Coordinates of C-alpha atoms in Angstrom, one line a residue:
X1 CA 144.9 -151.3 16.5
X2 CA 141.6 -149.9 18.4
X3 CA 143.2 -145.9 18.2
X4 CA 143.7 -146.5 14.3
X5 CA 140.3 -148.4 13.8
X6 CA 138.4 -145.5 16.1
X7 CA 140.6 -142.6 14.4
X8 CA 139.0 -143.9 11.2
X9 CA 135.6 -144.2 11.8
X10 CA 135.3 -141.3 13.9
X11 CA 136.7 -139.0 10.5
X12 CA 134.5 -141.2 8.1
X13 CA 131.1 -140.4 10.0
X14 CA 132.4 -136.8 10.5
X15 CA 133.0 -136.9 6.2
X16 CA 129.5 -138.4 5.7
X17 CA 127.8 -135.7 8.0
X18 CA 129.1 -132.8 6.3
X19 CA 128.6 -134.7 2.8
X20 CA 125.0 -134.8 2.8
X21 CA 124.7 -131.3 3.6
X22 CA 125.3 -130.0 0.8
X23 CA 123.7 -133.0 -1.1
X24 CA 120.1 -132.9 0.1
X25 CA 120.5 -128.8 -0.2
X26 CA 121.1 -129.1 -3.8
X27 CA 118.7 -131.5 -4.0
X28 CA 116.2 -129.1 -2.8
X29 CA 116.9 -125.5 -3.1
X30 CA 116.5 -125.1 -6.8
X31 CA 113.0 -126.7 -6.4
X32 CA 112.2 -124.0 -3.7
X33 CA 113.8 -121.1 -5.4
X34 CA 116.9 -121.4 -3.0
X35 CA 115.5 -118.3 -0.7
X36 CA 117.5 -117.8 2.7
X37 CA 114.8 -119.0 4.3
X38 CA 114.7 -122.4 3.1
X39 CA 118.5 -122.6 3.5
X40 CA 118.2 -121.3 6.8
X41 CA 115.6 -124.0 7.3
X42 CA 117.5 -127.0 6.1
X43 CA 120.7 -125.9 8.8
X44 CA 118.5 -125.7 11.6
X45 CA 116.7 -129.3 10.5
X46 CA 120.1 -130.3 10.8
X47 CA 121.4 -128.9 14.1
X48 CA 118.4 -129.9 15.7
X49 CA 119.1 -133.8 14.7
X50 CA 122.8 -133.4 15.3
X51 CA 122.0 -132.2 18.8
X52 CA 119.5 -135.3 18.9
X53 CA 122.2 -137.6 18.2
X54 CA 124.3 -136.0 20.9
X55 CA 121.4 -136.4 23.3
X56 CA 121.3 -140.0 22.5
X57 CA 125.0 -140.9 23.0
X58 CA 124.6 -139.6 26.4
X59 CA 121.5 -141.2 27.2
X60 CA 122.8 -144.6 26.2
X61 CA 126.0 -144.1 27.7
X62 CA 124.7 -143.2 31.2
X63 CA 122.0 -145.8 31.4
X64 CA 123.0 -148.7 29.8
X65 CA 126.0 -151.2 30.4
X66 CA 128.4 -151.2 28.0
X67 CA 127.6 -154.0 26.2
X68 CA 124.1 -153.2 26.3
X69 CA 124.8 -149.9 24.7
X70 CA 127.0 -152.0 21.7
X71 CA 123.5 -153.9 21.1
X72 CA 121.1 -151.5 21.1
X73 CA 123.7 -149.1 18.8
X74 CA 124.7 -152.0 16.2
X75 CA 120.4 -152.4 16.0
X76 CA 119.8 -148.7 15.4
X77 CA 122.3 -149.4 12.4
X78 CA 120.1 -151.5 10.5
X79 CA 116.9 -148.7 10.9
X80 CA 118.8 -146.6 8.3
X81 CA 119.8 -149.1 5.8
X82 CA 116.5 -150.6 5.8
X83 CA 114.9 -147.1 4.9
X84 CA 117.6 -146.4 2.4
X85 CA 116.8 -150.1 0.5
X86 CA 113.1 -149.2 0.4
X87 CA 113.2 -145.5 -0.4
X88 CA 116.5 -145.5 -2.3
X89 CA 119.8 -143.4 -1.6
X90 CA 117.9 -140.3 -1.4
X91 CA 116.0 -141.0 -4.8
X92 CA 112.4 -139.7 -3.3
X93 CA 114.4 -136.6 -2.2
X94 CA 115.4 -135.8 -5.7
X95 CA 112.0 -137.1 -7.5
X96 CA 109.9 -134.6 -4.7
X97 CA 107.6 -131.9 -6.2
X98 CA 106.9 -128.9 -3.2
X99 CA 103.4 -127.8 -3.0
X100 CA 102.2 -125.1 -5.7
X101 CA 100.2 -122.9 -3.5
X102 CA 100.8 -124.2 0.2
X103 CA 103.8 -122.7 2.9
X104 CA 106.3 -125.4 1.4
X105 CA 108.4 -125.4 4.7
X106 CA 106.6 -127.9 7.1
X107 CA 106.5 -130.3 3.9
X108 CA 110.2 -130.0 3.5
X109 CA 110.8 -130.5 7.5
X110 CA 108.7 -133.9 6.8
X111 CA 110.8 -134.8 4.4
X112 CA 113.7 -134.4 5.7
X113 CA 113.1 -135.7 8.6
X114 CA 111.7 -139.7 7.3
X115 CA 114.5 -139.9 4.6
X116 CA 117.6 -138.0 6.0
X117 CA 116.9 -137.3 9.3
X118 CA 117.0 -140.9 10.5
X119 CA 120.4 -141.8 8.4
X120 CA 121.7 -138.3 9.7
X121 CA 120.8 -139.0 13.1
X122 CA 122.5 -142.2 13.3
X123 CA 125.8 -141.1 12.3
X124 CA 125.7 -137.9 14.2
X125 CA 126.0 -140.6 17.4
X126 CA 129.3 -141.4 16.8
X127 CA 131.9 -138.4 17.6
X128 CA 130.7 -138.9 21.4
X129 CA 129.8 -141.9 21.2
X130 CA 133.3 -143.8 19.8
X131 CA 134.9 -141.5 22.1
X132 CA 133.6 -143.2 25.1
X133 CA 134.0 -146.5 23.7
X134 CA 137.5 -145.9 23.8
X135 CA 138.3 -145.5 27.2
X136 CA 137.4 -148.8 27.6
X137 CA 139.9 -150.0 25.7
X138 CA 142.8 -149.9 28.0
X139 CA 145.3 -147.9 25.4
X140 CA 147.7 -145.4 27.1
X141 CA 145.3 -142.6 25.9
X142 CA 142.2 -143.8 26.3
X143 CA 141.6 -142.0 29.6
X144 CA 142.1 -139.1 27.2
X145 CA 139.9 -139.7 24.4
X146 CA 139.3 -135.9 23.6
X147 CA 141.6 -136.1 21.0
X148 CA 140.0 -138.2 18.9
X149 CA 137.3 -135.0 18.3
X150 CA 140.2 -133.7 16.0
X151 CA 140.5 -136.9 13.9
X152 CA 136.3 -136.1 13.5
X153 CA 136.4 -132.8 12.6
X154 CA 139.1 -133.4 10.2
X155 CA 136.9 -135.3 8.2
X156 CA 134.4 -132.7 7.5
X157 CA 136.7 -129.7 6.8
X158 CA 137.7 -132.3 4.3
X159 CA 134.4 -133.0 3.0
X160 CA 133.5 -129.6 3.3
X161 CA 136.7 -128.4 1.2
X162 CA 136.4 -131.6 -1.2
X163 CA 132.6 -130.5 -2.3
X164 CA 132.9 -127.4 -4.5
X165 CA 136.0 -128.1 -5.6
X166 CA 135.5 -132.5 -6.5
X167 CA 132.8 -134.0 -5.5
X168 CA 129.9 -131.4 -7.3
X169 CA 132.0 -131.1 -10.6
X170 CA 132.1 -134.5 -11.2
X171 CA 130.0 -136.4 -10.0
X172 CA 125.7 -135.9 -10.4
X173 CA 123.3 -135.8 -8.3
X174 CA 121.9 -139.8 -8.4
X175 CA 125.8 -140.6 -8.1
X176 CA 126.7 -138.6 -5.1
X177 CA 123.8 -140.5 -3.0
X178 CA 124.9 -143.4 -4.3
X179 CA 128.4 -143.0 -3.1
X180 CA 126.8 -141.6 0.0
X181 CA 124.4 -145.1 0.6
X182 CA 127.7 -147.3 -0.3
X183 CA 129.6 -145.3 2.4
X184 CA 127.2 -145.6 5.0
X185 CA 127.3 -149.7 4.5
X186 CA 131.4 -149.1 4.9
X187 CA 130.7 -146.7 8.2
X188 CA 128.4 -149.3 9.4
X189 CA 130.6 -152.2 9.0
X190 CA 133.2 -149.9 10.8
X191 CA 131.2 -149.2 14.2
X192 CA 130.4 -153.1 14.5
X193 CA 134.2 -153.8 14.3
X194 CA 135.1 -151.0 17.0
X195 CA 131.7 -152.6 18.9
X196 CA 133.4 -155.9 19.2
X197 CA 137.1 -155.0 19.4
X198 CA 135.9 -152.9 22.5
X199 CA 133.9 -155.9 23.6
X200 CA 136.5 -158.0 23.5
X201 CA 139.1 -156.2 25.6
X202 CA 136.5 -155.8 28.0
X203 CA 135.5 -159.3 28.3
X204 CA 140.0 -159.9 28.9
X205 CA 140.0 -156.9 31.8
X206 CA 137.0 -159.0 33.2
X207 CA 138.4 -162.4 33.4
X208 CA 141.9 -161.1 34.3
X209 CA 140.0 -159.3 37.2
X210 CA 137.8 -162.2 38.0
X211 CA 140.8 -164.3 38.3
X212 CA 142.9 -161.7 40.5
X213 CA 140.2 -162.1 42.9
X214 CA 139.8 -165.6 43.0
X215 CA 143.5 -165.9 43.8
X216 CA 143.5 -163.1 46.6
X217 CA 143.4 -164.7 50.3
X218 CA 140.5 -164.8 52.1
X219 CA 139.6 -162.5 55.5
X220 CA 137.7 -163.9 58.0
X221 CA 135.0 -161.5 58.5
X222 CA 135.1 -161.8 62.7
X223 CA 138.6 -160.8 61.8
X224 CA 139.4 -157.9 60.1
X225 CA 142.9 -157.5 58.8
X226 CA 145.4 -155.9 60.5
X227 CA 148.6 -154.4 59.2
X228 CA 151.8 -154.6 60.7
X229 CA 153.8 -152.5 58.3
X230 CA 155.5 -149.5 60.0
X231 CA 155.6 -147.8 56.7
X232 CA 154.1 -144.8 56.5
X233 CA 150.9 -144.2 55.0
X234 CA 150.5 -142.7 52.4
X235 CA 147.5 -140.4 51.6
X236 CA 146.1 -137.0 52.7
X237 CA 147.6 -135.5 55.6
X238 CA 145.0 -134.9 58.5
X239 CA 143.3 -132.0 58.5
X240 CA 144.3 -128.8 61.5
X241 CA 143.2 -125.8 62.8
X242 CA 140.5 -124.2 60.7
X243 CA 139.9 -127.2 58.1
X244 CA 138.5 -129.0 60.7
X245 CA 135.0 -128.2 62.3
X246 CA 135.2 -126.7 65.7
X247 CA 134.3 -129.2 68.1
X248 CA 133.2 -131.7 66.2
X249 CA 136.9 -133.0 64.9
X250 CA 135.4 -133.8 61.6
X251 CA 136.6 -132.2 58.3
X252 CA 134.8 -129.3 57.2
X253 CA 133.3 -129.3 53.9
X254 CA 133.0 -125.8 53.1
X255 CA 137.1 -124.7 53.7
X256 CA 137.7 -127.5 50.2
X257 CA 140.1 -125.6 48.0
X258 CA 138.7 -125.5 44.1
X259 CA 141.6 -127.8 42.4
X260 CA 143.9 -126.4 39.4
X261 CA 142.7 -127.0 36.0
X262 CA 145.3 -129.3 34.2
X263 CA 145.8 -128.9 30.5
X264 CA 147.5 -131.8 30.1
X265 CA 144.6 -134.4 31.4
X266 CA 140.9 -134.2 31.6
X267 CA 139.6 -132.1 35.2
X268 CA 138.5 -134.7 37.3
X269 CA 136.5 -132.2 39.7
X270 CA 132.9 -131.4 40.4
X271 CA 130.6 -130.4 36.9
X272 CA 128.6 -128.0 38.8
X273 CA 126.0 -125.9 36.3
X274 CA 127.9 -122.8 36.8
X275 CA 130.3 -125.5 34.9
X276 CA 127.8 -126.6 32.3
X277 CA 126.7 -122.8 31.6
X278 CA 130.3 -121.7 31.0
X279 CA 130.8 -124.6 28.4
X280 CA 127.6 -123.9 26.5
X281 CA 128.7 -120.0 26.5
X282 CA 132.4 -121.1 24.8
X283 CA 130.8 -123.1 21.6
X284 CA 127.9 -120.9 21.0
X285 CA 130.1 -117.5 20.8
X286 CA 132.6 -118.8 18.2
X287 CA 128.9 -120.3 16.1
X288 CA 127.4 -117.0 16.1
X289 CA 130.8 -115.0 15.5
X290 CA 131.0 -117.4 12.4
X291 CA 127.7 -116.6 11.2
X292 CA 128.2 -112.8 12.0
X293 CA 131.9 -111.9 10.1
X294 CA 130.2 -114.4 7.3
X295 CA 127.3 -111.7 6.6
X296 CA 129.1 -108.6 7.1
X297 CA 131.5 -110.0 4.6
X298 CA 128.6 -110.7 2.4
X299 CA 127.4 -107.1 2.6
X300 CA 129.2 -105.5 0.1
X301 CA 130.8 -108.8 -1.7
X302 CA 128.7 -110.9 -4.4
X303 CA 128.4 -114.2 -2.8
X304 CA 130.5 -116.9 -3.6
X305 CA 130.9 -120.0 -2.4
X306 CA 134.4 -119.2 -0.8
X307 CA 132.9 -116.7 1.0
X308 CA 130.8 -119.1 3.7
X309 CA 133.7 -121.9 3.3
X310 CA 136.2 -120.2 4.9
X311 CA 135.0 -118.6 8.1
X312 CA 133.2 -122.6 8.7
X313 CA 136.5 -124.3 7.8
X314 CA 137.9 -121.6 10.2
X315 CA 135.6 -122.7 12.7
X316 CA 136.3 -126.7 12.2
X317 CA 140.1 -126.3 11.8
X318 CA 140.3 -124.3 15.4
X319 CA 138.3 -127.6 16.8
X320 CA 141.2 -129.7 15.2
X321 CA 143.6 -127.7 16.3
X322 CA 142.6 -127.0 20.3
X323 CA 142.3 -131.2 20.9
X324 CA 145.7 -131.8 19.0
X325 CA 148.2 -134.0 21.5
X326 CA 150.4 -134.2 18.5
X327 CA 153.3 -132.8 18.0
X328 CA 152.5 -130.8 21.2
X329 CA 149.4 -130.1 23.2
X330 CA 147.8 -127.3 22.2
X331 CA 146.2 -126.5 25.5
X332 CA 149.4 -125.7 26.6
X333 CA 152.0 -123.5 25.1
X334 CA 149.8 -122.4 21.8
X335 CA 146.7 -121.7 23.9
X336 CA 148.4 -119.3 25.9
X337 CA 149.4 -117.7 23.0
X338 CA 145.8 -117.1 21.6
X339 CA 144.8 -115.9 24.8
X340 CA 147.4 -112.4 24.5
X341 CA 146.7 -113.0 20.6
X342 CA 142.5 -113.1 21.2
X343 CA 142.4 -109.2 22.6
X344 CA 144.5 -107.8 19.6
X345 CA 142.1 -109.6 17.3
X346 CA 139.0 -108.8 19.1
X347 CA 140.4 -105.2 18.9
X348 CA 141.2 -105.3 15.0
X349 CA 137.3 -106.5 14.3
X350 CA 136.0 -103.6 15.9
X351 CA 138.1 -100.9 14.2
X352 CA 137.0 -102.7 10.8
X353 CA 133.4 -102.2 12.1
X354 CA 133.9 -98.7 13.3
X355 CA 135.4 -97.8 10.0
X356 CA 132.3 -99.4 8.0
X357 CA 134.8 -100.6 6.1
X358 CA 134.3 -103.5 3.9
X359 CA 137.2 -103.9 1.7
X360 CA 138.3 -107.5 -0.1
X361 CA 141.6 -107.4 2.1
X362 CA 139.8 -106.4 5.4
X363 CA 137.5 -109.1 5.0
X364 CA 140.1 -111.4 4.9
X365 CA 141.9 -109.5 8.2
X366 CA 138.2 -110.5 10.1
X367 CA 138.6 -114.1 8.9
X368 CA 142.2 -113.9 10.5
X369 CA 140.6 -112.1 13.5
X370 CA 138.1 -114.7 13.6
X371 CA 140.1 -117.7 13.7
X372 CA 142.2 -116.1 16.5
X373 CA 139.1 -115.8 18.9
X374 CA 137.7 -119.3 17.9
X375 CA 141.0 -120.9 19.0
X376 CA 140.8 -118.8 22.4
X377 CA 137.5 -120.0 23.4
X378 CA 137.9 -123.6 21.7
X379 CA 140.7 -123.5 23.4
X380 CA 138.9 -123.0 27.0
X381 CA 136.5 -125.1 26.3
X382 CA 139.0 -128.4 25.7
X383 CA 141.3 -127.3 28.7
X384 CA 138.1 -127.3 30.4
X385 CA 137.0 -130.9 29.7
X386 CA 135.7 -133.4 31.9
X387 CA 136.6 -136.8 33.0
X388 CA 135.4 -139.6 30.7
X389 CA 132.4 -140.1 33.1
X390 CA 130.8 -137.2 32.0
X391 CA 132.3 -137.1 28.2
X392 CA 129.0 -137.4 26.2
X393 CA 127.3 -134.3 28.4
X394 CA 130.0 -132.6 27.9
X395 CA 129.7 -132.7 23.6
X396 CA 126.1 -132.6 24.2
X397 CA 126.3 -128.9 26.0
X398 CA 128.4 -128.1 23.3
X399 CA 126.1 -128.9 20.7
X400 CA 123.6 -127.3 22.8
X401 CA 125.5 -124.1 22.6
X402 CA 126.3 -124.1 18.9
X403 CA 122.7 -124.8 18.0
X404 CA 122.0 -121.2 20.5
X405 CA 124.8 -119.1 18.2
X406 CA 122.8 -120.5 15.2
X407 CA 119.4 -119.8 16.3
X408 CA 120.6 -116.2 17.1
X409 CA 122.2 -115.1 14.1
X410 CA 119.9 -117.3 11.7
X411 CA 116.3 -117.1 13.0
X412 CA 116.5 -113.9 16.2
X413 CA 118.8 -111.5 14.7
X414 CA 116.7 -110.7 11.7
X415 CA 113.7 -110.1 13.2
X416 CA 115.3 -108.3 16.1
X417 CA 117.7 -105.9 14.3
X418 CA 118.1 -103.7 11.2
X419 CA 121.5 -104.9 10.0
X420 CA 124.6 -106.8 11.2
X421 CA 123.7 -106.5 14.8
X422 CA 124.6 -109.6 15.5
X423 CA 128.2 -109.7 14.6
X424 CA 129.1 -106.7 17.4
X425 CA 127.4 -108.5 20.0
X426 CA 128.9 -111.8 19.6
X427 CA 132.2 -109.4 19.5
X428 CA 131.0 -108.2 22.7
X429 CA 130.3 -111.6 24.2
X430 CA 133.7 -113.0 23.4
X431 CA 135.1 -110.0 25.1
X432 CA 133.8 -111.7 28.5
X433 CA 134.6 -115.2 27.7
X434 CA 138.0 -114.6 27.8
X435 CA 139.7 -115.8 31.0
X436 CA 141.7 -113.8 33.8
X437 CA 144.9 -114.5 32.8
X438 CA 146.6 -112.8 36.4
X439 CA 145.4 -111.9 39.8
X440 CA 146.5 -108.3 38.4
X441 CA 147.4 -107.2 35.2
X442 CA 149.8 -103.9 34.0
X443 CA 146.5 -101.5 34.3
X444 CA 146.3 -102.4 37.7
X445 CA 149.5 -102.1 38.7
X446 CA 150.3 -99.2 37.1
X447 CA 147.1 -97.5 38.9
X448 CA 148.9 -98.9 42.5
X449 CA 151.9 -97.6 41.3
X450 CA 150.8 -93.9 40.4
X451 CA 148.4 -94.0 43.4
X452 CA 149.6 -96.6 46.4

């Protein structure tokens, strides 16, 4: 009951983000003259409020109780629907006039930010949010909530496919916010059921632990218990030799081997910043690889909107595809498999690029080539996750580092570079991301083997 009800919600919110997207930007582009500036304007409002959101799933999360994070998250629900009953489903948006002679760009941000950013914001909470909701709920899985990030992303490759294709050839303007207001009323009603479902269970793992403690005996505190059990022990086995400080006969802290990283399960070790680095590096080299193949495939090619689906539907489909438990676990057997696979395609986007060649068929190789490095560092970055403890900082670096790739491509690469700089660099930076896969590969041993 909870994985279905949370599976649902999570790709619901994850439909409605990527459905007003396009909704407010064709609300407003025509009025602007649709310039890539005011496009790149209206993804950046955007990222910055999606990162917002993430920011405030983990601040709830880490300073509230659980059940004060339910009441403070079910209130921030009715902030939206009270601006959407006053303003309208986006009506003001659509009945706007931009400034004749003014910049029209800080008027826009303004906009956006009292009528969409506020129902955008709240919705953008729940991926991280719902995710650590559910490892409260005591299901076999819920100690492994990562997976549930698919189900998420899943709804906006949907929404993002469902657009062009549905959504915008039949149904207007006034009509798609007002399918958009009625499905935020559904989403909200959703969140307040996993709220109290959630609430529930704990309120049961309370009382049942409440009453184990009750029945437990009692130790007199003059007389602490002693076992007699000649079992042995189980636990760490004491320390020797060098692992212990000389003279001192206490464990040394320093000689702690780094643990394995378990594909299976989240890493339960130290998130050191070396650790948080290394995760922002892995989402924002896939964002600005997206962004790059998308304009050098653009060079040549009259845009159409096929052209900046794909690589984006790329991108969501490698997320889907990296936190998948089902039928196998990706981060297993199929990961390995992008990690020979990532080199080869790394390899094929640079010949394309040496060659200056920008052919219908070798634009869609670099998709193909694209999607293989995606998965390879998607794929680092979910082997890599954390505990639960630390699940919303986790989503929030990546945020973090997909809001860097798009700041890069969209807003520093133009001004730093003549042309497609952008797209060989995040080649480049992929290149480094990928992970030592041996203590020595065939170039080194072939060197020992011509040279011992």
């Amino acid at each position: 009951m909870a994985l279905v009800l949370f599976g649902i919600t999570l790709f619901f919110s994850a439909f409605l983000l990527f459905l007003v997207q396009p909704l407010i930007g064709k609300m407003i582009l025509p009025k602007l003259g649709g310039t890539p500036q005011v496009w790149n304007t209206c993804m950046m409002f955007f990222q910055t409020v999606l990162l917002l959101g993430y920011a405030y799933s983990h601040t709830v999360t880490t300073r509230l109780k659980l059940r004060q994070q339910m009441a403070v998250h079910c209130l921030l629900l009715l902030l939206p629907l009270g601006i959407l009953l006053v303003l309208g489903p986006f009506s003001y948006v659509a009945s706007w006039v931009p400034p004749a002679e003014e910049n029209p760009i800080p008027q826009t941000l303004w906009l956006l930010t009292i009528v969409v950013g506020i129902p955008f914001l709240v919705v953008s909470t729940t991926a991280p949010l719902l995710q650590r909701w559910f490892s409260y709920s005591g299901h076999p899985s819920a100690k492994d909530p990562y997976f549930l990030y698919g189900a998420s992303n899943l709804g906006s490759l949907l929404a993002l496919v469902l657009y062009p294709f549905l959504i915008e050839p039949l149904l207007g303007v006034t009509t798609q916010a007002l399918v958009w207001w009625v499905g935020f009323l559904c989403f909200g009603a959703m969140v307040v059921g996993c709220a109290a479902l959630i609430q529930k269970v704990a309120a049961a793992q309370e009382a049942a632990l409440g009453a184990a403690a009750a029945e437990a005996p009692a130790v007199h505190p003059e007389e602490p218990h002693k076992s007699t059990s000649t079992a042995i022990q189980t636990g760490p086995p004491p320390l020797r030799g060098a692992a212990r400080k000389r003279g001192t006969g206490k464990p040394a802290a320093s000689v702690a081997a780094w643990p394995s990283i378990s594909s299976a399960q989240p890493g339960d070790y130290p998130v050191t910043w070396s650790r948080r680095i290394r995760w922002i590096l892995l989402a924002a080299v896939p964002s600005s690889l997206m962004l790059g193949v998308t304009s050098y495939a653009s060079i040549d090619l009259s845009p159409f909107p096929l052209l900046w689906v794909i690589p984006l539907a790329l991108y969501l489909l490698s997320f889907i595809l990296v936190f998948a438990k089902w039928p196998l676990v990706w981060t297993e057997g199929p990961h390995l498999a992008f990690l020979y696979l990532g080199p080869i395609a790394i390899l094929v986007m640079c010949l394309i690029i040496l060659t200056n060649s920008h052919n219908p068929s070798h634009v869609w190789i670099s998709f193909a080539a694209f999607f293989c490095v995606a998965c390879m560092c998607h794929g680092e970055f979910a082997k890599d996750r954390p505990s639960t403890r630390h699940l919303t900082e986790y989503f929030l670096l990546m945020s973090v580092g997909g809001m860097i790739g798009g700041v890069f491509n969209g807003l520093l690469a133009p001004i730093m570079f003549t042309g497609v700089v952008e797209y060989p660099l995040a080649i480049v930076a992929a290149c480094l991301m990928r992970p030592r896969t041996s203590q020595q590969g065939w170039f080194d041993r072939a060197i020992l083997q011509a040279s011992p």
